[in-house]
mmCIF file of C-alpha atoms in Angstrom:
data_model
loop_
_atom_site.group_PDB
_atom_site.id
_atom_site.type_symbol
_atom_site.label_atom_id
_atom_site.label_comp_id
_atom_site.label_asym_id
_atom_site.label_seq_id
_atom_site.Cartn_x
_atom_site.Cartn_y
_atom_site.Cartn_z
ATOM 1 C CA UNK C 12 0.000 0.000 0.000
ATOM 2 C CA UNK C 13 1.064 3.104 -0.723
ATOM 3 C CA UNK C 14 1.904 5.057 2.470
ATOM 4 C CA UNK C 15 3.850 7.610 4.592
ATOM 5 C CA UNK C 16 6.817 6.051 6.634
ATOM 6 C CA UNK C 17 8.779 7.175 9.794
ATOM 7 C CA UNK C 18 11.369 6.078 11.684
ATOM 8 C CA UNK C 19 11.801 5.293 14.086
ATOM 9 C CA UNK C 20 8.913 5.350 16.059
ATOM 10 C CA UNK C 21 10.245 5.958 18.992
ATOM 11 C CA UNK C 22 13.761 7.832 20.005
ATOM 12 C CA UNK C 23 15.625 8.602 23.198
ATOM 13 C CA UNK C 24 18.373 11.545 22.727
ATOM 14 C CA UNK C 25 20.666 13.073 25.529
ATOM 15 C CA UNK C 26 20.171 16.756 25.887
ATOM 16 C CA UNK C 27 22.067 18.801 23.736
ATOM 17 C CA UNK C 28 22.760 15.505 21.234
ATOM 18 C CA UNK C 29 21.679 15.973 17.272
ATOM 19 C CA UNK C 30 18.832 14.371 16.683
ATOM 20 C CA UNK C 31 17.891 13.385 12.881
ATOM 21 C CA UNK C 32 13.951 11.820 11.969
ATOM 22 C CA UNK C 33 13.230 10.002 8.781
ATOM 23 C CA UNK C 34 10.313 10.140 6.720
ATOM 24 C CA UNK C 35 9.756 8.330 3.225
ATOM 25 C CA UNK C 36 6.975 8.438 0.904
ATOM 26 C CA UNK C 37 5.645 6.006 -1.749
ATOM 27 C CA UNK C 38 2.774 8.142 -2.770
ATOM 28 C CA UNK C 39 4.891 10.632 -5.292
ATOM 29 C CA UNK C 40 3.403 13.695 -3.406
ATOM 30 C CA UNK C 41 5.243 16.398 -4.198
ATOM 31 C CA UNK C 42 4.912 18.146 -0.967
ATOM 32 C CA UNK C 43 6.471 16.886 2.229
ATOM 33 C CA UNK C 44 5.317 18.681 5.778
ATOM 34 C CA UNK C 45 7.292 18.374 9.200
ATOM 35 C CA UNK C 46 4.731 18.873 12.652
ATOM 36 C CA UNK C 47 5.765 18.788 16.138
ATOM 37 C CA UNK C 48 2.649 18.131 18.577
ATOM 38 C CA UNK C 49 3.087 18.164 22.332
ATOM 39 C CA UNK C 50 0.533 16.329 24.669
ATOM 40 C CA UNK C 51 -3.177 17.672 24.650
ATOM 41 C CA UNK C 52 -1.955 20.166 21.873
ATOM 42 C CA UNK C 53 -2.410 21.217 18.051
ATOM 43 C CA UNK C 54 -0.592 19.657 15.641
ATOM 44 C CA UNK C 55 2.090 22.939 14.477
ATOM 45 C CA UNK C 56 4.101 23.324 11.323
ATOM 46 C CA UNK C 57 7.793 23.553 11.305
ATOM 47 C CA UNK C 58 8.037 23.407 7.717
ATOM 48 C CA UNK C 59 7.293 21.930 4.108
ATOM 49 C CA UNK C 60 8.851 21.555 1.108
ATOM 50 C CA UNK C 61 7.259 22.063 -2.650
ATOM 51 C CA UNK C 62 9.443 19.414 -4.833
ATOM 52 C CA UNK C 63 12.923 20.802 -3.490
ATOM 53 C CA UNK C 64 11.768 24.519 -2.287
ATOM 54 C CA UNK C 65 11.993 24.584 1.176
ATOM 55 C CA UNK C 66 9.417 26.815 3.298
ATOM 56 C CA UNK C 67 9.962 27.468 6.974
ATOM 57 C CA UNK C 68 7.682 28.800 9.172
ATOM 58 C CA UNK C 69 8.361 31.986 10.907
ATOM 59 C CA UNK C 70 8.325 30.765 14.683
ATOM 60 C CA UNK C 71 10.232 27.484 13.816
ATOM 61 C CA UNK C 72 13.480 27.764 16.145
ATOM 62 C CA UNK C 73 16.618 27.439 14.207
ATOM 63 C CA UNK C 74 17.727 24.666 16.355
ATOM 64 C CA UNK C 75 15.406 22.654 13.635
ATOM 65 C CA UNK C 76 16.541 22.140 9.690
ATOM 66 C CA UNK C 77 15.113 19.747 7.655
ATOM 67 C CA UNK C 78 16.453 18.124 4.433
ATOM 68 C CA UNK C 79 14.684 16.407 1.443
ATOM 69 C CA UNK C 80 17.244 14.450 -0.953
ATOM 70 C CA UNK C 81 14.751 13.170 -2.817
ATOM 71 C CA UNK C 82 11.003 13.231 -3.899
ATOM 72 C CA UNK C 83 10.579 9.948 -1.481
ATOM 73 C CA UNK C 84 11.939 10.944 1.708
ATOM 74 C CA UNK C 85 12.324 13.822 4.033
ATOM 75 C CA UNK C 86 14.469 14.277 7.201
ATOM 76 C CA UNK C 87 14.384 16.514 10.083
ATOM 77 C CA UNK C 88 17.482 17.468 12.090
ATOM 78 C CA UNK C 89 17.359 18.600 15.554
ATOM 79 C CA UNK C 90 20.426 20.091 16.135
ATOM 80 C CA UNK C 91 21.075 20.846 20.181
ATOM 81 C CA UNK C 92 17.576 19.483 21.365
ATOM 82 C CA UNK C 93 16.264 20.726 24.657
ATOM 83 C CA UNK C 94 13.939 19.494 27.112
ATOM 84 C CA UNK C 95 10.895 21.158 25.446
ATOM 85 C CA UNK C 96 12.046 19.604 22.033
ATOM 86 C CA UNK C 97 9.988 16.768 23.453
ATOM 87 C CA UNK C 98 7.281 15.786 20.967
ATOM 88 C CA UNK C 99 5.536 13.645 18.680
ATOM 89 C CA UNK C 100 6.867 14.787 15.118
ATOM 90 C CA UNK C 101 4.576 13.865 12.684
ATOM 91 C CA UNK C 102 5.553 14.017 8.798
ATOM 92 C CA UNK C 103 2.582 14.448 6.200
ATOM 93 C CA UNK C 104 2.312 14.501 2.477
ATOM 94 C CA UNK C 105 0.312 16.109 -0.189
ATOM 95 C CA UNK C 106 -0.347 16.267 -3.660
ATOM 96 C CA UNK C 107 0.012 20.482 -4.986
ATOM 97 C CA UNK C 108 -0.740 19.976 -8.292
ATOM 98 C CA UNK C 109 -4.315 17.901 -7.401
ATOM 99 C CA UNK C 110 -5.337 20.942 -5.701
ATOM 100 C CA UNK C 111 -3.407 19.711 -2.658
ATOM 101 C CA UNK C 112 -5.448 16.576 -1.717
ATOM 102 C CA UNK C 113 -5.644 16.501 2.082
ATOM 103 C CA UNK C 114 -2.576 15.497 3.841
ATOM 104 C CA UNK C 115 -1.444 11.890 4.663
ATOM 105 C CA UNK C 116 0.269 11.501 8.207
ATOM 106 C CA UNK C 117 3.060 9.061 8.612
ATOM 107 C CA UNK C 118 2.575 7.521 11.958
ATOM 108 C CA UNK C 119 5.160 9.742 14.039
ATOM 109 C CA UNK C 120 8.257 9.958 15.744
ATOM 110 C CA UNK C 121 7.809 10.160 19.642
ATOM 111 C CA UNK C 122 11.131 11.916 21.077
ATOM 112 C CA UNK C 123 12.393 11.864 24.150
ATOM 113 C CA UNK C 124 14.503 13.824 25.828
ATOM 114 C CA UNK C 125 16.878 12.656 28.737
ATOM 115 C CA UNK G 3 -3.513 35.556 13.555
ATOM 116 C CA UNK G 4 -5.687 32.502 11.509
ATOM 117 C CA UNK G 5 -6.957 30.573 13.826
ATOM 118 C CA UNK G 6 -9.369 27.529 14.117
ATOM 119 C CA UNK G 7 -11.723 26.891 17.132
ATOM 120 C CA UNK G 8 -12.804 23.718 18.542
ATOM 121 C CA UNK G 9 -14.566 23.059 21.817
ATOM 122 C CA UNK G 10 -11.831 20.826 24.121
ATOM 123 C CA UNK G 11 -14.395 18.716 25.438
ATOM 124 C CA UNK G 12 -14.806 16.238 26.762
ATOM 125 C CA UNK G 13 -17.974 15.566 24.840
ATOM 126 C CA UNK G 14 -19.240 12.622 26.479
ATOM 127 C CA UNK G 15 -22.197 10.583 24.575
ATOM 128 C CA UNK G 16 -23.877 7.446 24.983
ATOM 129 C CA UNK G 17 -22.950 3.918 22.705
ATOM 130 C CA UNK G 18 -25.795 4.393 19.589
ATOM 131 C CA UNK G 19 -26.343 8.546 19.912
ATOM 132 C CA UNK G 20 -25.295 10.712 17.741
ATOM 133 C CA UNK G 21 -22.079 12.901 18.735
ATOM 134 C CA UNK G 22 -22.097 16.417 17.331
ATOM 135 C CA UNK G 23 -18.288 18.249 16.881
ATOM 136 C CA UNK G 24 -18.060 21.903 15.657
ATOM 137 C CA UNK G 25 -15.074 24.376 14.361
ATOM 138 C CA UNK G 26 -14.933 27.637 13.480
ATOM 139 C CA UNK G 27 -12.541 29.314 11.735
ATOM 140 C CA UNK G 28 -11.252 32.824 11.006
ATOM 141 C CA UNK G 29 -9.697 32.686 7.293
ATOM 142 C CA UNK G 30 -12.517 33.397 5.017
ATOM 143 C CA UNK G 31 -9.809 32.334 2.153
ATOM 144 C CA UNK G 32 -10.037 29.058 3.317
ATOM 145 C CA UNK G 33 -10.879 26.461 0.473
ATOM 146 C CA UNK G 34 -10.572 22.922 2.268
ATOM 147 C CA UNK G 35 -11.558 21.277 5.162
ATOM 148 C CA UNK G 36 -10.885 18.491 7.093
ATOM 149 C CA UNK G 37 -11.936 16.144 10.018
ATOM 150 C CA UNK G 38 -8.303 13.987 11.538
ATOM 151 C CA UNK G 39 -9.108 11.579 14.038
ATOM 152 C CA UNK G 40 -6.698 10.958 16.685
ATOM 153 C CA UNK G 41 -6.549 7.950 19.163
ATOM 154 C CA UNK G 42 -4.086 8.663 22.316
ATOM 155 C CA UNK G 43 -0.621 8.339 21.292
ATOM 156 C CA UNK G 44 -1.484 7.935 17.356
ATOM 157 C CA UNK G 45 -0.874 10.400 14.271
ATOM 158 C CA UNK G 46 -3.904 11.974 12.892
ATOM 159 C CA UNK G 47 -5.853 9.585 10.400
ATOM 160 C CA UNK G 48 -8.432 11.666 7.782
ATOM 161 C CA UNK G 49 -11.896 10.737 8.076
ATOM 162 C CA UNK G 50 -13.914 13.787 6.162
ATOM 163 C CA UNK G 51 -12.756 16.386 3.565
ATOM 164 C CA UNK G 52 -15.299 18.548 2.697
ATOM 165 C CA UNK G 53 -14.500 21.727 -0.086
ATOM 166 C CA UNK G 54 -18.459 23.151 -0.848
ATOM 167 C CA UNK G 55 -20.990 24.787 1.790
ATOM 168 C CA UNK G 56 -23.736 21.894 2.619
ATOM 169 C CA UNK G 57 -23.566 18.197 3.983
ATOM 170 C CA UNK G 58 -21.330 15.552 2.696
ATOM 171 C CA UNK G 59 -22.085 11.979 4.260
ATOM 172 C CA UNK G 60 -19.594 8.917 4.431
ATOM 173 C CA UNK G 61 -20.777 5.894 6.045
ATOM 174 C CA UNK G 62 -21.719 7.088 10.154
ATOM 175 C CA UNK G 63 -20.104 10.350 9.397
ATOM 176 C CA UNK G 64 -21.744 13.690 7.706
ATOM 177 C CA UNK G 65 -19.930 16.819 7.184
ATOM 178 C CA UNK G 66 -21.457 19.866 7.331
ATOM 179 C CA UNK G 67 -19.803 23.155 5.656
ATOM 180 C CA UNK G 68 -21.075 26.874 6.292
ATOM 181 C CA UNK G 69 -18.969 29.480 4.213
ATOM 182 C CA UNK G 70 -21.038 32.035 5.376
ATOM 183 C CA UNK G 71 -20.744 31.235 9.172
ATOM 184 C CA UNK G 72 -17.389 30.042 9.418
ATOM 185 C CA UNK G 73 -18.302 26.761 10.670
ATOM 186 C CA UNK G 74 -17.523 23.095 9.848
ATOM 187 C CA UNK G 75 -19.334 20.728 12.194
ATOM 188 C CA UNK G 76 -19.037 16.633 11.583
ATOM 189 C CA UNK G 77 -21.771 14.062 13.180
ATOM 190 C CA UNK G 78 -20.944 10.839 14.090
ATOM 191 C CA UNK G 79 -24.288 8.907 13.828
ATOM 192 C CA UNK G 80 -24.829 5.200 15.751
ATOM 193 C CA UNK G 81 -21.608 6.193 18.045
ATOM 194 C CA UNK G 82 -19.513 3.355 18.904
ATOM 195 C CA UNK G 83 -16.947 2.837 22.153
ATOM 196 C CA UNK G 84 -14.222 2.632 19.197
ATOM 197 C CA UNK G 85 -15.276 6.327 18.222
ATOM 198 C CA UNK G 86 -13.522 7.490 21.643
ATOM 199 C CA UNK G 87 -10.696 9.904 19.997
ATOM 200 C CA UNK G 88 -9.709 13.073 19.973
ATOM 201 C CA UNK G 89 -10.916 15.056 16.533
ATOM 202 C CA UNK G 90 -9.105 17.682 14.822
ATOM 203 C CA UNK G 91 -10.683 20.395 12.403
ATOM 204 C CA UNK G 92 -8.019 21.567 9.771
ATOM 205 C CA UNK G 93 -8.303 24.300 7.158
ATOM 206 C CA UNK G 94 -6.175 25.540 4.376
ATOM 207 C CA UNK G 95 -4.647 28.591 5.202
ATOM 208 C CA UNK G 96 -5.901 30.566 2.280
ATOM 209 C CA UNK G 97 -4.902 28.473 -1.297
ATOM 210 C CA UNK G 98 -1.383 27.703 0.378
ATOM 211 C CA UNK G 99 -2.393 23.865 1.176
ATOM 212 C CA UNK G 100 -0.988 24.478 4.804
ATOM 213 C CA UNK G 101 -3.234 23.323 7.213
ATOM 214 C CA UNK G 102 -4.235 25.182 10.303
ATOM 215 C CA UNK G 103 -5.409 22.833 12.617
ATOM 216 C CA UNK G 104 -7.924 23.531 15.757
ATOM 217 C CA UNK G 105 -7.397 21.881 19.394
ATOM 218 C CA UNK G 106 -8.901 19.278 18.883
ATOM 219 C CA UNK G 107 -12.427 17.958 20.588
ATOM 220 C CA UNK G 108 -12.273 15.099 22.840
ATOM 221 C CA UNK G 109 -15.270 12.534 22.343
ATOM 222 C CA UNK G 110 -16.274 9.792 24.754
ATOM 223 C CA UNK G 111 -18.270 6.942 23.755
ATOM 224 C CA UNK G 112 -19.492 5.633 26.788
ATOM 225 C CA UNK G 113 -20.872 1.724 26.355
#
């Protein structure tokens, strides 16, 4: 089936250790989105990218980049994570040029922070 | 600031009723709109879009759309224990295809 990967579902970093999530794609979308959601709260954009045009959002800290090699996957670095860094990071996918078709959801990264 | 409102909850309804949810949201250039539902611990899984004002029904589900209002409301008809999730309005922001997502409404089936 064609579907929205992430590994690994769960990871345990040390404070202040880089961090890198993986997300792959088999559904050719051409636009890959990176979400951090804390307990009880909103999924919120860090950023997307269009094909290989990369879009941050304003309030994303800089301790976050992100990376897409390829149309199939997407990564997101967390460079010095702290303590608040702890989240479920969710990676979506839609299509742009279908009108952008809702957005699949990969089934998260929950990261810990010790 | 676009935002998108949900009522926390918990909505609490009896096994067989019919649970009511309802959004509003303040980007009149929203085009699309969507229902996620989220068990505990889960990512969001998509169980209504809905792009035109009136009703659009799938299986227990029925979407309702209000342009005018700024409301999206979704019923969950013949609710089941396995309904127990937290749901998540989304909207476009504008024709940008990022999603602006509400709080989320927590809904209890209770057997």
């Amino acid at each position: 089936d064609a579907m929205v990967i992430q590994n690994p579902r769960y990871q345990v970093t040390q404070f202040g250790k880089p961090v890198t999530l993986s997300c792959s794609q088999t559904l050719n979308h051409n636009v890959m989105y990176w979400y951090q959601q804390k307990s009880s709260q909103a999924p919120k954009l860090l950023f997307h990218y269009y094909d290989k045009d990369f879009n941050n959002e304003a309030d994303t800290p800089d301790n976050f980049q992100s990376r897409r090699p390829n149309t199939s996957f997407c990564f997101l670095d967390i460079r010095s994570p702290g303590l608040g860094d702890a989240a479920m990071y969710l990676c979506a996918t839609s299509d742009r040029d279908r009108g952008y078709e809702p957005q699949h959801f990969g089934d998260g990264t929950r990261l810990s922070i010790l | 600031q676009k935002e998108v409102e949900q009522n926390s909850g918990p909505l609490s309804v009896p096994e067989g009723a019919i649970a009511s949810l309802n959004c509003t949201y303040s980007d009149r250039g929203s085009q699309s709109f969507f229902w996620y539902r989220q068990y505990s611990g889960k990512s969001p899984e998509l169980i209504m879009s809905i792009y035109s004002n009136g009703d659009k029904e799938d299986g227990r589900f029925t979407a309702q759309l209000n342009k005018a209002s700024q409301y999206v409301s979704l019923l969950i008809r013949d609710s089941q224990p396995s309904d127990s999730a937290t749901y998540l309005c989304a909207v476009t922001a504008g024709n940008t295809g990022k999603l602006i997502f509400g709080q989320g409404t927590t809904l209890q089936v209770k057997p």
